[in-house]
Amino acid sequence: MSTRRRAREIVLQLLYEADVNDPRSDESAKQFIRSRLQGRKALTEFAYKLLMGTLEHRNEVDAHLSKLASHWTLPRMAVTDRNVLRLGGYEILFGDTPGRVAVNEAIVLAKRYGDKNSPRFVNGVLDRLYKELEAKQAKS
């Protein structure tokens, strides 16, 4: 497993936790990430940046996802799917990760942690988001 993929898994755990409970403190989150990534500094920073960015831009990402998830509202989605979409959406809209990579990484997370329909659902929503952003950038 790629180390960045492992970092995304840890961020997904924290996003899931923040979705169903009160989010932990920034320091506690960073400590959790550091312990799971065995103190690897660059990876810890990558994961922490993903977590904080996703949480900070959650409303904006949710607005995009709500428009693109045909016949689904965010509260109706499985918690895992919703947070995989948020993470992937953040990476596409605000992150440094190439859009295609963000979509593929989200699909891998959906396969691993979602149900049998999750990968297809995540792929459909994030692919639409990526193509929408790509078209918008091509016009400017």
Coordinates of N, CA and C in Angstrom, one line a residue:
M1 N 0.8 -1.2 0.0 CA 0.0 0.0 0.0 C 0.9 1.2 0.0
S2 N 0.5 2.2 -0.9 CA 1.3 3.4 -0.9 C 1.2 4.2 0.5
T3 N 2.2 4.9 0.8 CA 2.2 5.6 2.1 C 1.1 6.7 2.1
R4 N 1.0 7.4 1.0 CA -0.1 8.4 0.9 C -1.4 7.8 1.0
R5 N -1.6 6.6 0.5 CA -2.9 5.9 0.6 C -3.2 5.6 2.1
R6 N -2.2 5.2 2.8 CA -2.3 4.9 4.2 C -2.7 6.2 4.9
A7 N -2.1 7.3 4.6 CA -2.4 8.6 5.2 C -3.9 9.0 4.9
R8 N -4.3 8.7 3.7 CA -5.7 9.0 3.4 C -6.7 8.1 4.2
E9 N -6.3 6.9 4.4 CA -7.1 6.0 5.3 C -7.3 6.6 6.7
I10 N -6.2 7.1 7.2 CA -6.2 7.7 8.6 C -7.1 8.9 8.6
V11 N -6.9 9.8 7.6 CA -7.8 11.0 7.5 C -9.2 10.6 7.4
L12 N -9.5 9.5 6.6 CA -10.9 9.1 6.5 C -11.5 8.7 7.9
Q13 N -10.7 8.0 8.7 CA -11.1 7.6 10.0 C -11.4 8.8 10.8
L14 N -10.6 9.9 10.8 CA -10.9 11.1 11.5 C -12.1 11.9 11.0
L15 N -12.3 11.9 9.7 CA -13.4 12.5 9.1 C -14.7 11.8 9.5
Y16 N -14.7 10.5 9.5 CA -15.8 9.7 10.0 C -16.1 10.0 11.4
E17 N -15.1 10.0 12.2 CA -15.3 10.3 13.7 C -15.9 11.7 13.9
A18 N -15.4 12.7 13.1 CA -15.9 14.1 13.2 C -17.3 14.2 12.7
D19 N -17.7 13.3 11.8 CA -19.0 13.4 11.3 C -20.1 12.8 12.3
V20 N -19.7 11.9 13.1 CA -20.7 11.2 14.0 C -20.5 11.7 15.4
N21 N -19.4 12.3 15.8 CA -19.1 12.8 17.1 C -18.6 14.2 17.1
D22 N -18.4 14.8 18.2 CA -17.7 16.1 18.2 C -16.2 15.8 17.7
P23 N -15.7 16.7 16.8 CA -14.4 16.5 16.4 C -13.4 16.6 17.5
R24 N -12.3 15.9 17.4 CA -11.2 16.0 18.4 C -10.4 17.3 18.2
S25 N -9.6 17.7 19.2 CA -8.8 18.9 19.0 C -7.8 18.7 17.9
D26 N -7.3 19.8 17.4 CA -6.3 19.8 16.4 C -5.1 19.0 16.8
E27 N -4.6 19.3 18.1 CA -3.4 18.6 18.6 C -3.7 17.1 18.7
S28 N -4.9 16.7 19.2 CA -5.2 15.3 19.4 C -5.2 14.6 18.0
A29 N -5.8 15.3 17.0 CA -5.8 14.7 15.6 C -4.4 14.5 15.1
K30 N -3.6 15.5 15.3 CA -2.2 15.5 14.8 C -1.5 14.3 15.5
Q31 N -1.7 14.2 16.8 CA -1.0 13.1 17.5 C -1.5 11.7 17.0
F32 N -2.8 11.6 16.8 CA -3.4 10.4 16.2 C -2.7 10.0 14.9
I33 N -2.6 11.0 14.0 CA -2.0 10.8 12.7 C -0.6 10.4 12.8
R34 N 0.2 11.1 13.7 CA 1.6 10.9 13.9 C 1.8 9.4 14.4
S35 N 1.0 9.0 15.3 CA 1.1 7.6 15.9 C 0.8 6.6 14.8
R36 N -0.2 6.8 14.0 CA -0.6 5.8 13.0 C 0.4 5.8 11.9
L37 N 1.1 6.9 11.6 CA 2.1 6.9 10.5 C 3.5 6.8 11.1
Q38 N 3.6 6.3 12.3 CA 4.9 6.0 12.9 C 5.9 7.1 12.9
G39 N 5.3 8.3 13.1 CA 6.2 9.5 13.2 C 6.8 10.0 12.0
R40 N 6.4 9.5 10.8 CA 7.0 10.0 9.5 C 6.5 11.4 9.3
K41 N 7.4 12.3 9.4 CA 7.1 13.7 9.4 C 6.3 14.2 8.1
A42 N 6.9 13.9 7.0 CA 6.3 14.4 5.7 C 4.9 13.9 5.5
L43 N 4.7 12.6 5.8 CA 3.4 12.0 5.7 C 2.4 12.5 6.7
T44 N 2.9 12.7 7.9 CA 2.0 13.3 9.0 C 1.6 14.7 8.5
E45 N 2.4 15.5 8.0 CA 2.1 16.8 7.5 C 1.0 16.7 6.4
F46 N 1.3 15.8 5.4 CA 0.3 15.6 4.3 C -1.0 15.2 4.8
A47 N -1.1 14.3 5.7 CA -2.4 13.8 6.3 C -3.1 14.9 7.1
Y48 N -2.3 15.6 7.9 CA -2.9 16.7 8.7 C -3.4 17.8 7.8
K49 N -2.7 18.1 6.7 CA -3.2 19.1 5.8 C -4.5 18.7 5.1
L50 N -4.5 17.4 4.7 CA -5.8 16.9 4.1 C -6.9 17.0 5.1
L51 N -6.7 16.6 6.3 CA -7.8 16.6 7.3 C -8.3 18.0 7.6
M52 N -7.3 18.9 7.9 CA -7.7 20.3 8.2 C -8.4 21.0 7.0
G53 N -7.8 20.7 5.8 CA -8.4 21.3 4.6 C -9.8 20.8 4.4
T54 N -10.0 19.5 4.5 CA -11.3 18.9 4.3 C -12.3 19.5 5.3
L55 N -11.9 19.6 6.5 CA -12.8 20.1 7.6 C -13.1 21.6 7.3
E56 N -12.1 22.3 7.0 CA -12.2 23.8 6.7 C -13.1 24.1 5.6
H57 N -13.0 23.3 4.5 CA -13.8 23.5 3.3 C -15.0 22.6 3.2
R58 N -15.4 22.0 4.2 CA -16.5 21.0 4.2 C -17.8 21.5 3.6
N59 N -18.2 22.7 4.0 CA -19.5 23.3 3.5 C -19.4 23.5 2.0
E60 N -18.3 24.0 1.5 CA -18.1 24.3 0.1 C -18.1 23.0 -0.7
V61 N -17.3 22.0 -0.2 CA -17.3 20.7 -0.8 C -18.7 20.0 -0.8
D62 N -19.3 20.1 0.3 CA -20.7 19.5 0.4 C -21.6 20.1 -0.6
A63 N -21.5 21.4 -0.8 CA -22.4 22.1 -1.8 C -22.2 21.5 -3.2
H64 N -20.9 21.3 -3.5 CA -20.6 20.7 -4.8 C -21.2 19.3 -4.9
L65 N -20.9 18.5 -3.9 CA -21.4 17.1 -3.9 C -22.9 17.0 -3.9
S66 N -23.6 17.9 -3.2 CA -25.0 17.9 -3.2 C -25.6 18.1 -4.6
K67 N -25.0 19.0 -5.4 CA -25.4 19.2 -6.7 C -25.2 18.0 -7.7
L68 N -24.1 17.3 -7.4 CA -23.7 16.3 -8.3 C -24.2 14.9 -8.0
A69 N -24.6 14.7 -6.8 CA -25.1 13.3 -6.3 C -26.5 13.2 -6.7
S70 N -26.8 12.8 -7.9 CA -28.2 12.7 -8.3 C -29.0 11.8 -7.4
H71 N -30.2 12.4 -7.0 CA -31.2 11.6 -6.1 C -30.6 11.3 -4.7
W72 N -29.6 11.9 -4.3 CA -29.0 11.6 -3.0 C -28.8 12.9 -2.2
T73 N -29.2 13.0 -1.0 CA -28.8 14.1 -0.2 C -27.6 13.6 0.7
L74 N -26.8 14.5 1.1 CA -25.7 14.1 2.0 C -26.1 13.3 3.2
P75 N -27.1 13.8 4.0 CA -27.5 13.0 5.2 C -28.0 11.6 4.9
R76 N -28.5 11.4 3.6 CA -29.0 10.0 3.3 C -27.8 9.1 2.9
M77 N -26.7 9.6 2.6 CA -25.5 8.8 2.2 C -25.0 8.0 3.4
A78 N -24.4 6.9 3.1 CA -23.7 6.2 4.2 C -22.5 7.1 4.6
V79 N -22.3 7.1 5.9 CA -21.2 7.9 6.5 C -19.9 7.8 5.8
T80 N -19.5 6.5 5.6 CA -18.3 6.2 4.9 C -18.2 6.9 3.5
D81 N -19.3 6.6 2.7 CA -19.3 7.2 1.4 C -19.2 8.7 1.4
R82 N -20.0 9.3 2.3 CA -20.0 10.8 2.4 C -18.6 11.3 2.7
N83 N -17.9 10.7 3.6 CA -16.6 11.2 3.9 C -15.5 10.9 2.9
V84 N -15.6 9.8 2.2 CA -14.7 9.5 1.1 C -15.0 10.6 0.0
L85 N -16.2 10.9 -0.2 CA -16.5 11.9 -1.2 C -16.0 13.3 -0.8
R86 N -16.1 13.6 0.5 CA -15.6 14.9 1.0 C -14.1 15.0 0.8
L87 N -13.4 13.9 1.2 CA -11.9 13.9 1.1 C -11.5 14.0 -0.4
G88 N -12.1 13.2 -1.3 CA -11.8 13.3 -2.7 C -12.2 14.6 -3.3
G89 N -13.3 15.1 -2.9 CA -13.8 16.5 -3.3 C -12.8 17.6 -2.9
Y90 N -12.4 17.5 -1.7 CA -11.4 18.5 -1.2 C -10.1 18.4 -2.1
E91 N -9.6 17.2 -2.3 CA -8.4 17.0 -3.1 C -8.6 17.6 -4.5
I92 N -9.7 17.3 -5.1 CA -10.0 17.8 -6.5 C -10.1 19.4 -6.5
L93 N -10.8 19.9 -5.6 CA -11.1 21.3 -5.6 C -10.0 22.2 -5.0
F94 N -9.3 21.7 -4.0 CA -8.4 22.6 -3.3 C -7.0 22.0 -3.1
G95 N -6.8 20.7 -3.3 CA -5.6 20.1 -3.0 C -4.6 20.2 -4.1
D96 N -3.4 19.6 -3.9 CA -2.3 19.6 -4.8 C -2.3 18.3 -5.6
T97 N -3.1 17.4 -5.3 CA -3.2 16.1 -5.9 C -3.9 16.2 -7.3
P98 N -3.3 15.7 -8.4 CA -4.0 15.7 -9.7 C -5.4 15.1 -9.5
G99 N -6.3 15.7 -10.2 CA -7.7 15.3 -10.1 C -8.0 13.8 -10.3
R100 N -7.4 13.2 -11.4 CA -7.6 11.8 -11.7 C -7.0 10.9 -10.5
V101 N -5.9 11.3 -10.0 CA -5.4 10.6 -8.8 C -6.3 10.6 -7.6
A102 N -6.9 11.8 -7.4 CA -7.8 12.0 -6.3 C -9.0 11.1 -6.5
V103 N -9.6 11.0 -7.7 CA -10.7 10.2 -8.0 C -10.3 8.7 -7.7
N104 N -9.2 8.3 -8.3 CA -8.8 6.9 -8.1 C -8.5 6.5 -6.7
E105 N -7.9 7.4 -5.9 CA -7.6 7.1 -4.5 C -9.0 7.0 -3.7
A106 N -9.9 7.8 -4.0 CA -11.2 7.8 -3.4 C -11.9 6.5 -3.7
I107 N -11.8 6.0 -4.9 CA -12.4 4.7 -5.3 C -11.8 3.6 -4.5
V108 N -10.5 3.6 -4.4 CA -9.8 2.6 -3.6 C -10.3 2.6 -2.1
L109 N -10.5 3.8 -1.5 CA -11.0 3.9 -0.2 C -12.5 3.3 -0.1
A110 N -13.2 3.6 -1.1 CA -14.6 3.2 -1.2 C -14.7 1.7 -1.3
K111 N -13.8 1.1 -2.1 CA -13.8 -0.4 -2.2 C -13.4 -1.0 -0.9
R112 N -12.5 -0.4 -0.2 CA -12.0 -1.0 1.1 C -13.0 -0.8 2.2
Y113 N -13.6 0.3 2.3 CA -14.4 0.6 3.5 C -15.9 0.8 3.2
G114 N -16.3 0.9 2.0 CA -17.8 1.0 1.7 C -18.4 -0.3 1.4
D115 N -19.6 -0.3 0.9 CA -20.3 -1.5 0.5 C -20.0 -1.8 -1.0
K116 N -20.7 -2.8 -1.5 CA -20.4 -3.2 -2.9 C -20.7 -2.1 -3.9
N117 N -21.6 -1.2 -3.6 CA -22.0 -0.2 -4.5 C -21.2 1.1 -4.4
S118 N -20.5 1.2 -3.3 CA -19.8 2.5 -3.0 C -18.8 2.9 -4.1
P119 N -17.9 2.0 -4.6 CA -16.9 2.4 -5.6 C -17.6 3.1 -6.8
R120 N -18.7 2.5 -7.3 CA -19.3 3.0 -8.5 C -20.0 4.4 -8.2
F121 N -20.6 4.5 -7.0 CA -21.2 5.8 -6.6 C -20.1 6.9 -6.4
V122 N -19.1 6.6 -5.7 CA -18.0 7.5 -5.5 C -17.4 8.0 -6.8
N123 N -17.1 7.0 -7.7 CA -16.6 7.3 -9.0 C -17.5 8.2 -9.8
G124 N -18.8 7.9 -9.8 CA -19.7 8.8 -10.6 C -19.7 10.2 -10.1
V125 N -19.8 10.4 -8.8 CA -19.9 11.8 -8.2 C -18.6 12.5 -8.4
L126 N -17.5 11.9 -8.1 CA -16.2 12.6 -8.2 C -15.7 12.8 -9.6
D127 N -16.1 11.9 -10.5 CA -15.7 12.1 -11.9 C -16.5 13.3 -12.4
R128 N -17.8 13.4 -12.1 CA -18.5 14.6 -12.5 C -17.9 15.9 -12.0
L129 N -17.5 15.9 -10.7 CA -16.9 17.0 -10.1 C -15.6 17.4 -10.8
Y130 N -14.7 16.4 -11.1 CA -13.5 16.6 -11.8 C -13.7 17.2 -13.2
K131 N -14.6 16.6 -13.9 CA -14.9 17.1 -15.3 C -15.5 18.5 -15.3
E132 N -16.3 18.8 -14.3 CA -16.9 20.1 -14.2 C -15.8 21.1 -13.9
L133 N -14.9 20.8 -13.0 CA -13.8 21.7 -12.7 C -12.8 21.9 -13.9
E134 N -12.6 20.8 -14.6 CA -11.7 20.8 -15.7 C -12.3 21.7 -16.8
A135 N -13.6 21.6 -17.1 CA -14.3 22.4 -18.1 C -14.2 23.9 -17.7
K136 N -14.4 24.1 -16.4 CA -14.4 25.5 -15.9 C -13.0 26.1 -16.1
Q137 N -11.9 25.3 -15.9 CA -10.6 25.8 -16.0 C -10.2 26.0 -17.5
A138 N -10.8 25.2 -18.4 CA -10.5 25.3 -19.8 C -11.1 26.6 -20.3
K139 N -12.2 27.0 -19.8 CA -12.8 28.3 -20.3 C -12.0 29.5 -19.8
S140 N -11.3 29.4 -18.7 CA -10.6 30.6 -18.2 C -9.2 30.7 -18.7

